[in-house]
Amino acid sequence: MTGVPFHQPRPVMAPGPLVALLAPLLPLGGVAGHSVGFVDSPVALAGLALLVGALLLRRLAVGALSEAAILLIGVAAGYGATLRLLADGVVPEAGAWLLLLGATLLLGRVLRLLAEVSGPARHACPALFGLAILLLWEILTRGLQIPAILLPPPSAIAAAFATNAADLWDDFRQTVLISVLRGYLLGCGAGFAVAILADRVPFLARGLLPLGNLASAIPVVGIAPIMVMWFGFDWQSKAAVIVVMTFFPMLINTLAGLASAERIQLDLMRSYAAGYWRSLLLLRLPCALPFLFNGLKINSTLALIGAIVAEFFGTPVVGMGFRISTQVARMNLDVVWASITVAALTGSLLYGALALAERRVTAWHPSFRKR
Amino acid sequence: MPAAPSPSLPPSLPPSLTAVPPPAPFAEPGRTIVDVRNLTLTYQAADHPVYALSDVSLSIAQGDFISLIGPSGCGKTTLMRVIADLEQPTSGTVLVNGMTPEQARLKRAYGYVFQAPALYPWRTVERNVTLPLEIMGTPRAERQTRAREQLERVGLAGFERKFPWQLSGGMQQRVSIARALAFNPDLLLMDEPFGALDEITRDHLNLQLTQLWRRTRKTCVFVTHSIAEAVFLSTRIVVMSPRPGRILDVIDCARELPPERTLDIRESPEFQRIAHRVREGLMEGHSYDD
Ligand SMILES: Nc1ncnc2c1ncn2[C@@H]1O[C@H](COP(=O)(O)OP(=O)(O)OP(=O)(O)O)[C@@H](O)[C@H]1O
Ligand SMILES: [Mg+2]
């Protein structure tokens, strides 16, 4: 899969990345008011030379993977030279931006090559994509001198992360390990239990489902202050907000899952004179598993949002929502971004873990199974 | 893939089975197992009623092998479902072992092979076969032995750990037959169990089924679209016709054909004569349509 067969002509490459060749004709940038030319900067020249060299050397490659590796050297040279210039205090101008543009266009080719690769290397494409976004973010915010209040560069966020590690850990413990976990388990558990009850008592389902639509429209900023008044500043109010947000998604998904067993599968249970609980355990719950996981995954993100928003309305002096609201007020946006990063990572890890568990538990489901 | 099943006896069956079987101890020939009287069933479809069964009467004795044959939509499945208490009749009475179908179902009086395999995709083949045993509280070790035995009977030894979706349609249907046999019910209701199989596998399983029936004298109700299969297996053949579903003819095969049957019997003049009569009946039912 990785190699382009020899007898096939190598796809001709449009000369996009070669725009970088125009860079030497333009001013590179300024240092302390003085303009620096492209040819004056060994770093810029080396970067350009490596980029063009990689373009020429790609003919030596024997497969998509090695071609991508060669081109990647050019990309790294372009990005590296720009970063080096920034570190040297150069304010980039047209020449430097053209070099960056050339490197980015080259990266586009690398990603296209890697998108078709199978095996462990297939993870390279999304990883490189993410890394490139981070680098571009860094270069653009610093090169265009964007105020840190608007958007700090990733390096500043990482630095804030390191200096505030202890605080961020305490926030994580308070928000995720205490509030979210308890609220999530309570909300999902209650939704599941009431769904089982409603399955036995049909009027409950009929009465609750319209309420569910209503509840899903409740704005979290509306109920959060109320819950803080009811349950106080500590985790209980956050858990209450999470329960309100997660209860109905779980209820609705469980009910849909329980109704998803096919008639002939139910007839089989009936023919064995299996009772309610037995057919629930042996047939209807396994059928409902994909739906249950759907509810759990939706709720994992809802719970985190709920806890953070609720902390805006009152909390002991710790917690991710507390940190964000106080640091915004003090203009410490890098700490805010560090908190956001923790929240985003937590959310994706939670979701990813659930998706992985789903894949293991419902491997039989048509959407996962392999022959 | 398993080795192509041969129509000969599998090693699991002792050779004595080819001789006249000893009478099963519980067999009391003649006792009525299923008694259907003036059964009518009308489905209330969205726009108009569907007369699925009309004034059907049928009595099935202990040890009978009854085949239901008739054009698609004539109510064969519906009749079986009423006997199995999966459908409520509009009028008429049905008794199974002298009880209402519901009481009989609660006593697990029958094993049902559905028209579709109805396997649970999250269970392996073996655990699908042990499902009824699990529900009925059979100990684990015995569950496994019985499942293996029945899977071997239907030619699926070695597939225990596979999942249903890794099997072909015909193999899945054979798993569902093994599942119905696993808990050893006295009454077997089989809805086109061999419909999805190739001719050779079908012959093999026909032979297996007739031997099983002769050995155990289970009462069988069997739906098929194949005249040869019906004549080969049955003591009596019930010919049905559609719109409304009713019984046209009941043909006794036990009088002319011997109880122990081999595939050769299909060449005999008696066999041909009965097959001819079934065909006449079916054609009569079809002409009714036009
Ligand atoms: N649940 C139902 N609701 C409404 N009509 C039904 C239902 N089940 C079956 N019918 C109708 O009843 C009639 C008899 O159906 P049945 O399934 O018993 O036929 P069958 O003889 O088993 O046919 P086949 O050989 O195709 O399996 C058909 O006309 C069918 O459309
Ligand atoms: Mg049918």
PDB file of C-alpha atoms in Angstrom, chain A residues 54 61 63-76 110 113-114:
ATOM      1  CA  ALA A  54      13.873  18.460  -0.562  1.00  0.00           C
ATOM      2  CA  ALA A  61      12.176   8.293  -2.932  1.00  0.00           C
ATOM      3  CA  GLY A  63       7.607   4.962  -1.868  1.00  0.00           C
ATOM      4  CA  ALA A  64       5.018   7.349  -0.519  1.00  0.00           C
ATOM      5  CA  LEU A  65       6.433   7.071   2.990  1.00  0.00           C
ATOM      6  CA  SER A  66      10.028   7.927   2.068  1.00  0.00           C
ATOM      7  CA  GLU A  67       8.873  10.687  -0.269  1.00  0.00           C
ATOM      8  CA  ALA A  68       6.858  12.157   2.604  1.00  0.00           C
ATOM      9  CA  ALA A  69       9.921  11.913   4.871  1.00  0.00           C
ATOM     10  CA  ILE A  70      12.136  13.759   2.365  1.00  0.00           C
ATOM     11  CA  LEU A  71       9.550  16.493   1.805  1.00  0.00           C
ATOM     12  CA  LEU A  72       9.066  16.779   5.546  1.00  0.00           C
ATOM     13  CA  ILE A  73      12.723  17.878   5.860  1.00  0.00           C
ATOM     14  CA  GLY A  74      11.888  20.825   3.619  1.00  0.00           C
ATOM     15  CA  VAL A  75       8.813  21.668   5.688  1.00  0.00           C
ATOM     16  CA  ALA A  76      10.803  21.484   8.917  1.00  0.00           C
ATOM     17  CA  VAL A 110       3.185  15.562   2.718  1.00  0.00           C
ATOM     18  CA  LEU A 113       0.891  11.424   0.676  1.00  0.00           C
ATOM     19  CA  LEU A 114       0.430  10.274   4.273  1.00  0.00           C
TER      20      LEU A 114
END
